[in-house]
Every structure is written in structure tokens, then in C-alpha cells.
PDB file of C-alpha atoms in Angstrom:
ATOM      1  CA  UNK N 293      81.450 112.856 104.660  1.00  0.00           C
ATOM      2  CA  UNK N 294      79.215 115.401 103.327  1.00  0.00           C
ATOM      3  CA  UNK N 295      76.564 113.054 103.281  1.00  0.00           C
ATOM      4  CA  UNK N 296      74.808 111.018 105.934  1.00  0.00           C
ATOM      5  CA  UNK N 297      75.652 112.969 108.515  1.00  0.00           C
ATOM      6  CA  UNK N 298      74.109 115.302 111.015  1.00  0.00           C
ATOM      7  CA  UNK N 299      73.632 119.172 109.951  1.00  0.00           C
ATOM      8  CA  UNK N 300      75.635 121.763 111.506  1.00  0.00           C
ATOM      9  CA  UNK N 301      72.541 124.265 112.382  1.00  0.00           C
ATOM     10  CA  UNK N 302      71.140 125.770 115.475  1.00  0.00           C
ATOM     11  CA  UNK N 303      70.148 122.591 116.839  1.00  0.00           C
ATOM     12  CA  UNK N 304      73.810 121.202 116.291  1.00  0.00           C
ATOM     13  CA  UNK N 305      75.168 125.137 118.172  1.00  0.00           C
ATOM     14  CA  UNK N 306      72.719 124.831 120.767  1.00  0.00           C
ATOM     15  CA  UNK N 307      73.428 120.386 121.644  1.00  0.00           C
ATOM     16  CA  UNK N 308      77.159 121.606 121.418  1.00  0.00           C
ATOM     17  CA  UNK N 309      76.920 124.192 124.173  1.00  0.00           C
ATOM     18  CA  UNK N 310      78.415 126.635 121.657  1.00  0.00           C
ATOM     19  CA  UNK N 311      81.740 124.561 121.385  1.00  0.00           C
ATOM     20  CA  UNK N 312      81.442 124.420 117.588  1.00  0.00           C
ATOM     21  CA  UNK N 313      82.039 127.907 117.838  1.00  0.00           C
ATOM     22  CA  UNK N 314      85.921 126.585 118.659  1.00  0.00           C
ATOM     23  CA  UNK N 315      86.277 123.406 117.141  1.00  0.00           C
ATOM     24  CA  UNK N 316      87.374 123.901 113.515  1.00  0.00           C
ATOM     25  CA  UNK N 317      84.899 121.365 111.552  1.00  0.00           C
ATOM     26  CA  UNK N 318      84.545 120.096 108.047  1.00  0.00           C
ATOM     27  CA  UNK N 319      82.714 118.415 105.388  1.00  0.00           C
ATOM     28  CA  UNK N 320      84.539 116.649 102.789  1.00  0.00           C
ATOM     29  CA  UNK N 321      83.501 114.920  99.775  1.00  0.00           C
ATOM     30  CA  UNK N 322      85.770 111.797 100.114  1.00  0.00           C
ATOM     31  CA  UNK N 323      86.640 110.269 103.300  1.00  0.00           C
ATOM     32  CA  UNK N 324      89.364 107.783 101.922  1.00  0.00           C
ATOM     33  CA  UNK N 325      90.794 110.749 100.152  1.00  0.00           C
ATOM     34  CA  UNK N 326      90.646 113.078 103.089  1.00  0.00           C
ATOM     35  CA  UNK N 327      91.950 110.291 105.464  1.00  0.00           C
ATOM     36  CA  UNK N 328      94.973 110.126 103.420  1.00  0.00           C
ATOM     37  CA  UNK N 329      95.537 114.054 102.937  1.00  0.00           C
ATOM     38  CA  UNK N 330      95.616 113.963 106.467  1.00  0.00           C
ATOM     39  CA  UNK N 331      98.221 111.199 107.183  1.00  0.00           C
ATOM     40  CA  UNK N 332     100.700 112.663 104.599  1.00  0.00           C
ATOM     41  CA  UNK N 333     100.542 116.151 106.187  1.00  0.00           C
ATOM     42  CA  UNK N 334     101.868 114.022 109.204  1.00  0.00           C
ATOM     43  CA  UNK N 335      98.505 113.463 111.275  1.00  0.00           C
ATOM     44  CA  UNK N 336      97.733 110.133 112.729  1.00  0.00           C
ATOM     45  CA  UNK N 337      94.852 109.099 111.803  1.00  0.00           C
ATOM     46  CA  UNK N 338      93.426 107.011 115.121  1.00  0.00           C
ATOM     47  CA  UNK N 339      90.231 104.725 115.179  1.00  0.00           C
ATOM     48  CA  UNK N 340      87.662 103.734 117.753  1.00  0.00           C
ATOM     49  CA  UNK N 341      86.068 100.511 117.777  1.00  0.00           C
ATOM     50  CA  UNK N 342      84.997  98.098 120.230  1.00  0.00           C
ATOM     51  CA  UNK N 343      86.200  95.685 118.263  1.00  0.00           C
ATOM     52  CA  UNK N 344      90.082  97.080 118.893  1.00  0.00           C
ATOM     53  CA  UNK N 345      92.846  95.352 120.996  1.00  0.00           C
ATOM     54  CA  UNK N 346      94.133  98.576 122.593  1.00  0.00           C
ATOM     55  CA  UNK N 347      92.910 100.772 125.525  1.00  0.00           C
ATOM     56  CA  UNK N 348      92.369 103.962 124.796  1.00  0.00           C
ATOM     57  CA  UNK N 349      94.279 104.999 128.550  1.00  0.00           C
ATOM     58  CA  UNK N 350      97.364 102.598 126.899  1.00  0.00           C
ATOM     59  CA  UNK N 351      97.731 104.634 123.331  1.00  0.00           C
ATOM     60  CA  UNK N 352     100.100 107.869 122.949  1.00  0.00           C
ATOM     61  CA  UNK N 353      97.406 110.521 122.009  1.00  0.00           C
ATOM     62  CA  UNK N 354     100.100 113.406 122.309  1.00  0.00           C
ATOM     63  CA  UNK N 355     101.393 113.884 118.518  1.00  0.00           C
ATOM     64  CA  UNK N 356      98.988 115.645 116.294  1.00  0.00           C
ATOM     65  CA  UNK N 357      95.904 113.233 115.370  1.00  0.00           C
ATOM     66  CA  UNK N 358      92.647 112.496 114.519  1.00  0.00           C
ATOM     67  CA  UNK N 359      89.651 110.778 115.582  1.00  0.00           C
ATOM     68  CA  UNK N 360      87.464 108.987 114.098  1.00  0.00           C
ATOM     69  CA  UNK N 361      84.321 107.702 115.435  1.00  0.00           C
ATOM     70  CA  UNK N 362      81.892 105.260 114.139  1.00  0.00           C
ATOM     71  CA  UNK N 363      77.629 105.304 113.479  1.00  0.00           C
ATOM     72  CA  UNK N 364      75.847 103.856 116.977  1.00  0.00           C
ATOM     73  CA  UNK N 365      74.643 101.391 114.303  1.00  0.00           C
ATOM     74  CA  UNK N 366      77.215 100.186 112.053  1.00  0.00           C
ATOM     75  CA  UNK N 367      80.722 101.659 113.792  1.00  0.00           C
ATOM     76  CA  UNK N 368      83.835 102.222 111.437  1.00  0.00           C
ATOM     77  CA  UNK N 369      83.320 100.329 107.809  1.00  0.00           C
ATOM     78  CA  UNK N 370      85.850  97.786 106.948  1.00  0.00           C
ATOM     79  CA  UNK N 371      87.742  99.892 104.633  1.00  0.00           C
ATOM     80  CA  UNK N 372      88.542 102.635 106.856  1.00  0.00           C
ATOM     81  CA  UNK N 373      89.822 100.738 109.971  1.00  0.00           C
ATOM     82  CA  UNK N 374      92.240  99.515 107.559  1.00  0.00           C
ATOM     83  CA  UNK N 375      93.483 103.110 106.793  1.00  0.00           C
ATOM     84  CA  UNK N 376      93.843 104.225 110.423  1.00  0.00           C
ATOM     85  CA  UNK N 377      97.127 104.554 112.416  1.00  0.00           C
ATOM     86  CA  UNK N 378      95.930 102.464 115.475  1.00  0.00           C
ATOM     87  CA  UNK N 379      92.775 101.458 116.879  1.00  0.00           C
ATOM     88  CA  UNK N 380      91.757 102.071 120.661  1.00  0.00           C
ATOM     89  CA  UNK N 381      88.578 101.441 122.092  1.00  0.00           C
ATOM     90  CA  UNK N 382      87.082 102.133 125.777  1.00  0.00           C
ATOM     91  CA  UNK N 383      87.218  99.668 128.583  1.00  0.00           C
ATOM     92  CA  UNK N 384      83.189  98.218 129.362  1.00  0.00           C
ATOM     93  CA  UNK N 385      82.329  97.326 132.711  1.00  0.00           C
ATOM     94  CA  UNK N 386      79.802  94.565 133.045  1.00  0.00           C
ATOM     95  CA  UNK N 387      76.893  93.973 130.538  1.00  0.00           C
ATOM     96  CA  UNK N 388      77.135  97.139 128.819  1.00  0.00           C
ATOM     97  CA  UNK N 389      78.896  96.771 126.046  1.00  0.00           C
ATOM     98  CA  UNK N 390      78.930 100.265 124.021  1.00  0.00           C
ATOM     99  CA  UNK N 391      78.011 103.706 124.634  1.00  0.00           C
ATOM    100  CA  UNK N 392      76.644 106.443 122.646  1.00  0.00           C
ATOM    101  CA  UNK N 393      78.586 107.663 120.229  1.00  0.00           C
ATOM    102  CA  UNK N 394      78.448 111.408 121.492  1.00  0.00           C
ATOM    103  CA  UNK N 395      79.894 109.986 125.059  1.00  0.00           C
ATOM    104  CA  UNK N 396      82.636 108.138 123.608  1.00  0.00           C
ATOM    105  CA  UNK N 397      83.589 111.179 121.689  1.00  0.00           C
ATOM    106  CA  UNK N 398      84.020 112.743 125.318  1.00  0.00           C
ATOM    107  CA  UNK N 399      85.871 110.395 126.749  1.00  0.00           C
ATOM    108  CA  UNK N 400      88.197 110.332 124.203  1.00  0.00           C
ATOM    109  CA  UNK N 401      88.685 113.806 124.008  1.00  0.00           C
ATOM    110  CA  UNK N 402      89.140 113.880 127.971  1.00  0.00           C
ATOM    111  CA  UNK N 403      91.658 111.248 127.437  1.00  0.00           C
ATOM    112  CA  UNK N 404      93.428 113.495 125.149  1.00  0.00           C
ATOM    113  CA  UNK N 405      93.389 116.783 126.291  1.00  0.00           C
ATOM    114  CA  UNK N 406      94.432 114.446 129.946  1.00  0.00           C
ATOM    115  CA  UNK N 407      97.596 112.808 128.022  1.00  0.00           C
ATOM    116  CA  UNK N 408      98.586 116.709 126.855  1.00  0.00           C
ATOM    117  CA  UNK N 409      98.504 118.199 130.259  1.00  0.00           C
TER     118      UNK N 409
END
């Protein structure tokens, strides 16, 4: 969404490492409209939440997707789990039981780019 989210300045370049310089990013104006724009061009549309019976290690993440990734605070609203493909979430060890949202992201993308060789 366009709005309450973080801006994409120097700070956001600079955090990124320059990787935004190759990661194509957007803001839209509608995220339930966008969500389903991208599902009808033939994009899954894949959630993570804790809350999720899946393991992100156990999903297919080789077709065309995309990811979507909750606030630290709130996660994924109601309304959008609903519109996702599947839901996957990351195994916890212990007594942690989240991590930052920026790490997950990682991981995720690890596990992806790992599933695509």
C-alpha cells in the first residue's frame, strides 16, 4: 500500500545494500485490488504467518509468486490471508516465537531462490 509503509529513500538504498537497485518495487493504491491483478495474470499469491499450518521448506515456491509479509505488530489482516494462494510460515525453535520481519523476508527469499536452483 501506498500508505503506512516505509519510504523508499536513501536510508531505504543504503539498509538495502543497494539491492533495490534490482528488485523491481511498487506502490499501489489498493492491495485487495492489486492482490487480485496479480493472481489473474497467473501469480500465486503466497502468505506468511505464524499462524499457518505449512512449512515454508514443505511449499512449492518454484512457479511465479509473490510474497507477502506481515507488520512485526499486527502480521497479515484477516482479509488478505483469505485472498492468498497458501500460507507458510517458518519453523521456531524454543521460546522464540517470531522474528523480525526484515529476517523472515530473507529466509524466505533464501528458501526460494534454494527451491529454483
Amino acid at each position: 500500500p501506498s500508505r503506512g509503509t516505509a519510504q523508499l529513500g536513501a536510508d531505504a538504498m543504503k539498509t538495502s545494500a543497494g539491492a533495490l537497485n534490482h528488485i523491481a518495487v511498487c506502490r499501489v493504491e489498493n492491495l485487495k485490488t492489486t492482490i487480485k491483478e496479480i493472481q489473474a495474470n497467473g501469480i500465486s499469491v503466497i502468505a506468511c504467518s505464524e499462524k499457518a499450518n505449512d512449512l515454508v521448506y514443505a511449499a512449492d515456491l518454484t512457479a511465479p509468486l509473490a510474497i507477502m509479509m506481515g507488520s512485526e505488530e499486527d502480521g497479515i489482516s484477516p482479509e488478505y490471508l483469505k485472498l492468498a494462494n497458501g500460507h507458510v510460515k517458518l519453523p521456531m525453535n524454543g521460546q522464540i516465537e517470531s522474528l523480525n520481519v526484515s529476517v523472515a523476508t530473507g529466509i524466505i527469499i533464501y528458501e526460494v531462490l534454494r527451491q529454483r536452483g
